[in-house]
Tab-separated table of C-alpha atoms in Angstrom:
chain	number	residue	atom	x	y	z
A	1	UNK	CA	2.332	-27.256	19.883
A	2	UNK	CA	-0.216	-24.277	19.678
A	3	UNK	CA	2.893	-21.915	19.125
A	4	UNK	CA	4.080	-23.719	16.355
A	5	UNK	CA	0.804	-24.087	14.314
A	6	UNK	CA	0.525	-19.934	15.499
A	7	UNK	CA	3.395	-19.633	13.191
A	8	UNK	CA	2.392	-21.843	10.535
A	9	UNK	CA	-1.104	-20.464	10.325
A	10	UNK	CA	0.444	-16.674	10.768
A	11	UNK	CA	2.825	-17.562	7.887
A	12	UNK	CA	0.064	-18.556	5.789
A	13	UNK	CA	-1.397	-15.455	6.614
A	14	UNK	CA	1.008	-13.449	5.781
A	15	UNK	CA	1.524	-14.805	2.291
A	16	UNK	CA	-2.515	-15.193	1.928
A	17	UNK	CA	-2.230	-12.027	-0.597
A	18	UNK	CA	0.460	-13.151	-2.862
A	19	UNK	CA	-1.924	-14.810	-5.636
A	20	UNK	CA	-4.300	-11.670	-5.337
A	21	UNK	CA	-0.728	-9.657	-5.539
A	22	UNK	CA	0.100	-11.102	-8.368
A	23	UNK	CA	-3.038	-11.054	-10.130
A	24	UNK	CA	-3.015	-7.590	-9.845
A	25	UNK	CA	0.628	-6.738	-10.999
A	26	UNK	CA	-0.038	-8.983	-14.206
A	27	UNK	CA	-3.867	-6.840	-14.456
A	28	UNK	CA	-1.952	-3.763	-14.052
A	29	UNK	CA	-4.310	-3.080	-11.635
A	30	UNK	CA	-5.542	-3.074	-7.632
A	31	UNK	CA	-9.100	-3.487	-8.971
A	32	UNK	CA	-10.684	-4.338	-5.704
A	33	UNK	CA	-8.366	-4.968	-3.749
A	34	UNK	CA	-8.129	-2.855	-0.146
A	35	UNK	CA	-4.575	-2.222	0.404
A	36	UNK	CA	-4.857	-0.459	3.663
A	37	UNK	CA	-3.810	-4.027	5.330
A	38	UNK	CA	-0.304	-3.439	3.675
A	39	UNK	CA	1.034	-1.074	5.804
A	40	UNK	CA	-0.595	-2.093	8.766
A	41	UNK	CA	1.375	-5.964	7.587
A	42	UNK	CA	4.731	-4.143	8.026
A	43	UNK	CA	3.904	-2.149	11.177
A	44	UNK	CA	2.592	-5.018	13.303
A	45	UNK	CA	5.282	-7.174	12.271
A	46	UNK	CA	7.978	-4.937	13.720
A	47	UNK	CA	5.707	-4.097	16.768
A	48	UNK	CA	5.745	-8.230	17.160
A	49	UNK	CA	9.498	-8.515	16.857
A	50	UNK	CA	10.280	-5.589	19.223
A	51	UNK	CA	7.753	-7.445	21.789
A	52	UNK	CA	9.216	-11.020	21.402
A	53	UNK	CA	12.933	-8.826	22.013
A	54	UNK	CA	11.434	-7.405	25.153
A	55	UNK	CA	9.545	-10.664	26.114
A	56	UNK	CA	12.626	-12.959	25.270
A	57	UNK	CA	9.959	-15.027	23.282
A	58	UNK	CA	11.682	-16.435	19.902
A	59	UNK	CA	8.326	-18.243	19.156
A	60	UNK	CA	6.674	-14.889	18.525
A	61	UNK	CA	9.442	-13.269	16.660
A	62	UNK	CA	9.295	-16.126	14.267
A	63	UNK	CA	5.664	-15.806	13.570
A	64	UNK	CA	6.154	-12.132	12.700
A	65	UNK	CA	9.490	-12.032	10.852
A	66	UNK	CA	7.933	-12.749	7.324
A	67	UNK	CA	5.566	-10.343	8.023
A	68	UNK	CA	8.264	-7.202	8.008
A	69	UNK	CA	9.111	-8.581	4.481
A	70	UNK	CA	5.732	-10.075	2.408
A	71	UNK	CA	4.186	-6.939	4.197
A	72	UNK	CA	6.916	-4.082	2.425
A	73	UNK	CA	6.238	-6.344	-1.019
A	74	UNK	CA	2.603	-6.194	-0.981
A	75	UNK	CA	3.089	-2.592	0.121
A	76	UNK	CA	5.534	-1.394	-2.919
A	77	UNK	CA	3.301	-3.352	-5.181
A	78	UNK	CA	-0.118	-1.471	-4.239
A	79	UNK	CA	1.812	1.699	-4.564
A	80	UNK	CA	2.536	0.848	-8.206
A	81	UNK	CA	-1.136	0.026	-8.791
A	82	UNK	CA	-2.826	2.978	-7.089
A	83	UNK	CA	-4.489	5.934	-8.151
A	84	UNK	CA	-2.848	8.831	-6.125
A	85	UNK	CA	-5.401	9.497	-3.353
A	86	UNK	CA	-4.954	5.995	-2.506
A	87	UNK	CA	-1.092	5.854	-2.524
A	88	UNK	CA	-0.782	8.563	-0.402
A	89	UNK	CA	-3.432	7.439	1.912
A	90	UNK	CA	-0.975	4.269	2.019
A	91	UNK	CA	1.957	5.906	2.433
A	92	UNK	CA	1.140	8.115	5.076
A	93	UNK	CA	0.151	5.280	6.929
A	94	UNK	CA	2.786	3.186	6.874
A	95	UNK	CA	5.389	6.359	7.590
A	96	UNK	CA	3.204	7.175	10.720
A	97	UNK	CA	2.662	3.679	11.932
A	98	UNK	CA	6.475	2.873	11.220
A	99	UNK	CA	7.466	5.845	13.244
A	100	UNK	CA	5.421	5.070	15.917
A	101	UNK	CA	6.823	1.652	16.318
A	102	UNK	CA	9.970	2.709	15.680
A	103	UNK	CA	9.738	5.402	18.363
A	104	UNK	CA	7.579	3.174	20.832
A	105	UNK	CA	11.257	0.870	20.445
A	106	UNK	CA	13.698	3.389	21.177
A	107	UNK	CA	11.810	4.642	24.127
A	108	UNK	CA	11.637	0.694	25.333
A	109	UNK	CA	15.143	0.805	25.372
A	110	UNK	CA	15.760	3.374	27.308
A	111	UNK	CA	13.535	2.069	30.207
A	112	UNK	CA	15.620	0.157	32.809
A	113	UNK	CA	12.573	-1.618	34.382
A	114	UNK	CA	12.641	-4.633	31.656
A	115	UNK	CA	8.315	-5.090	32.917
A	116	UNK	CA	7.684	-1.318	31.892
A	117	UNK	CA	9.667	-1.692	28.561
A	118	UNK	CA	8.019	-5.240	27.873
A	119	UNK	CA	4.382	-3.007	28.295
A	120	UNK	CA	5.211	-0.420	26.046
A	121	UNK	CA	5.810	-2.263	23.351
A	122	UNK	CA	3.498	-4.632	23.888
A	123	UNK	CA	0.680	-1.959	24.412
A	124	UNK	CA	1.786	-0.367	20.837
A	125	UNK	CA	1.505	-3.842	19.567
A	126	UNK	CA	-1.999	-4.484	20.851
A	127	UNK	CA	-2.966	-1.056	18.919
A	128	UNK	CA	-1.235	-2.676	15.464
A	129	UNK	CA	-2.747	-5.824	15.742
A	130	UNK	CA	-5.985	-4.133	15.919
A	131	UNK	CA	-5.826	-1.967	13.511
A	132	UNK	CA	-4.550	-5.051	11.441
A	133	UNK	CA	-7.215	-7.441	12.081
A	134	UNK	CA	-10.071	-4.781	11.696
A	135	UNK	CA	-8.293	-3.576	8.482
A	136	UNK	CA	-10.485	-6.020	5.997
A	137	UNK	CA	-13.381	-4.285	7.211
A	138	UNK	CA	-12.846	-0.569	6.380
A	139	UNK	CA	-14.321	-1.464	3.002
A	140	UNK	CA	-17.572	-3.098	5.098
A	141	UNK	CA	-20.025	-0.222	4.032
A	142	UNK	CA	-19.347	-0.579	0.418
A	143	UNK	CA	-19.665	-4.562	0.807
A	144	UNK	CA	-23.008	-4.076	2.317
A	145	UNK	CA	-24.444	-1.264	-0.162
A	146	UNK	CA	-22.998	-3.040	-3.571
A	147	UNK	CA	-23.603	-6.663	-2.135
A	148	UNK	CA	-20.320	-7.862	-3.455
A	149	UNK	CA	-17.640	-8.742	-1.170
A	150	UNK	CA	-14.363	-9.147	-3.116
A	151	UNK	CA	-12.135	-6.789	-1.244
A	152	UNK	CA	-12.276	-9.289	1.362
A	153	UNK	CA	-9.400	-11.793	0.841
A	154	UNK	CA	-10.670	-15.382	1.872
A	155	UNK	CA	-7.639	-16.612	2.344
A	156	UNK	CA	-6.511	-14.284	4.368
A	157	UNK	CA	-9.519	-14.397	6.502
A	158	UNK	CA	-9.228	-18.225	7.097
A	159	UNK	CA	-5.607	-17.884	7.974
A	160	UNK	CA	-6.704	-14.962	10.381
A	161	UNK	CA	-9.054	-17.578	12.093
A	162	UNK	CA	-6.275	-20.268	12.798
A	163	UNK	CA	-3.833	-17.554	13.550
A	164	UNK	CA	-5.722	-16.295	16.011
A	165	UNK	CA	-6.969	-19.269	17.458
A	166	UNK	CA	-3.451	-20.976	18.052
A	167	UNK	CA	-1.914	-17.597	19.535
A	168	UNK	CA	-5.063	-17.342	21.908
A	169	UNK	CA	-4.481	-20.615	23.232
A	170	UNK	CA	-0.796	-19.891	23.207
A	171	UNK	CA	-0.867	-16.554	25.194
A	172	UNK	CA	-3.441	-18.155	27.834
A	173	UNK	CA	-0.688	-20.827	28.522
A	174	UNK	CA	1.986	-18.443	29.135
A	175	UNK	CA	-0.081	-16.589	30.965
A	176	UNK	CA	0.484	-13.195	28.499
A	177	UNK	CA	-2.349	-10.914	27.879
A	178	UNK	CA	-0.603	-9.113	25.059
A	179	UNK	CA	-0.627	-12.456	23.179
A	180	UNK	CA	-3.959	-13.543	24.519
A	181	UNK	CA	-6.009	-10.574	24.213
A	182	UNK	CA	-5.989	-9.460	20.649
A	183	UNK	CA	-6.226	-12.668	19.632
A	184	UNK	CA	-9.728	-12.938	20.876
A	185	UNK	CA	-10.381	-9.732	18.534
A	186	UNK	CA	-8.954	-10.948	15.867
A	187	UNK	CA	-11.045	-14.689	15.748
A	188	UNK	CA	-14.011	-11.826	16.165
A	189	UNK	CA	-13.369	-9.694	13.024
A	190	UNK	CA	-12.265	-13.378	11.107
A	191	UNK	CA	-15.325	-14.473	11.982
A	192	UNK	CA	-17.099	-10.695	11.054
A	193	UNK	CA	-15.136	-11.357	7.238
A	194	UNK	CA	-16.195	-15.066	6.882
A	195	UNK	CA	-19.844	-13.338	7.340
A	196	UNK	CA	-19.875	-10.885	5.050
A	197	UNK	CA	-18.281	-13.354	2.434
């Protein structure tokens, strides 16, 4: 059961932005919003997929599907909205991060040891999904200094908490570290948000 409320929750996750989204496209406007989690949406997704390929786990690639798509729509929105520094902040990140994963897939494929492939990808994973979960944060200092913490999406950061919790409990019972571990990080920095909030 944990894997299936994992994808729930990371479903709900993953479409936590669309009413801030929205808001925004009808404001004309990011306002506030952070979109550096965007990029780092479509990136992890993909990482996810390649891993559940190498892993032969279905249950994962379904919880990160959706993510390839809501994360390329929330992406092509904020690029509408942005000044300039920030869409090319955003788009260098998602061409870099993409390539990586990309990259870290063809070289998976070319490994015969299926163990060694399964690693690779799931060690360029572990760096996404950090980089993801910490993402809400890279706004923390001006949180702090203006006392106002609207960047951070609430939803999102709720959703981030039951992710995380169902895929911790999920990796321990299939005894998978690359599922486990960032998990643990990412009920950390959910926890970090719901703080700040």
């Amino acid at each position: 059961i944990a894997p299936i409320i994992g994808i729930i929750f990371n479903n709900i996750l993953l479409l936590a932005h669309i009413p801030t989204i929205l808001a925004c496209r009808r404001k004309g406007t990011l306002g506030e919003v952070n979109p550096m989690p965007f990029p780092l949406i479509v990136a992890n997704s993909l990482s996810w997929c390649f891993y559940s390929v190498c892993s032969r786990d279905p249950l994962v690639f379904c919880g990160n599907f959706g993510g390839c798509i809501s994360g390329l729509w929330y992406y092509s929105s904020a690029l509408q909205l942005a000044d300039a520094p920030t869409r090319l902040r955003v788009e260098t990140t998602l061409i870099v991060l993409v390539s990586v994963v990309g990259l870290t897939g063809f070289a998976a494929s070319m490994v015969q040891d299926v163990v060694a492939a399964k690693s690779l990808i799931g060690y360029i994973s572990l760096g996404t999904v950090f980089f993801l979960f910490s993402s809400p944060l890279s706004t923390v200092v001006e949180i702090v200094n203006k006392k106002n913490a609207d960047s951070i999406n609430r939803p999102f950061a709720c959703a981030q908490l039951m992710n995380c919790l169902s895929w911790l409990v999920y990796g321990l019972m299939v005894n998978d570290l690359f599922i486990a571990l960032p998990n643990i990080f990412g009920i950390v920095m959910a926890i970090t948000q719901g703080l700040l909030i």
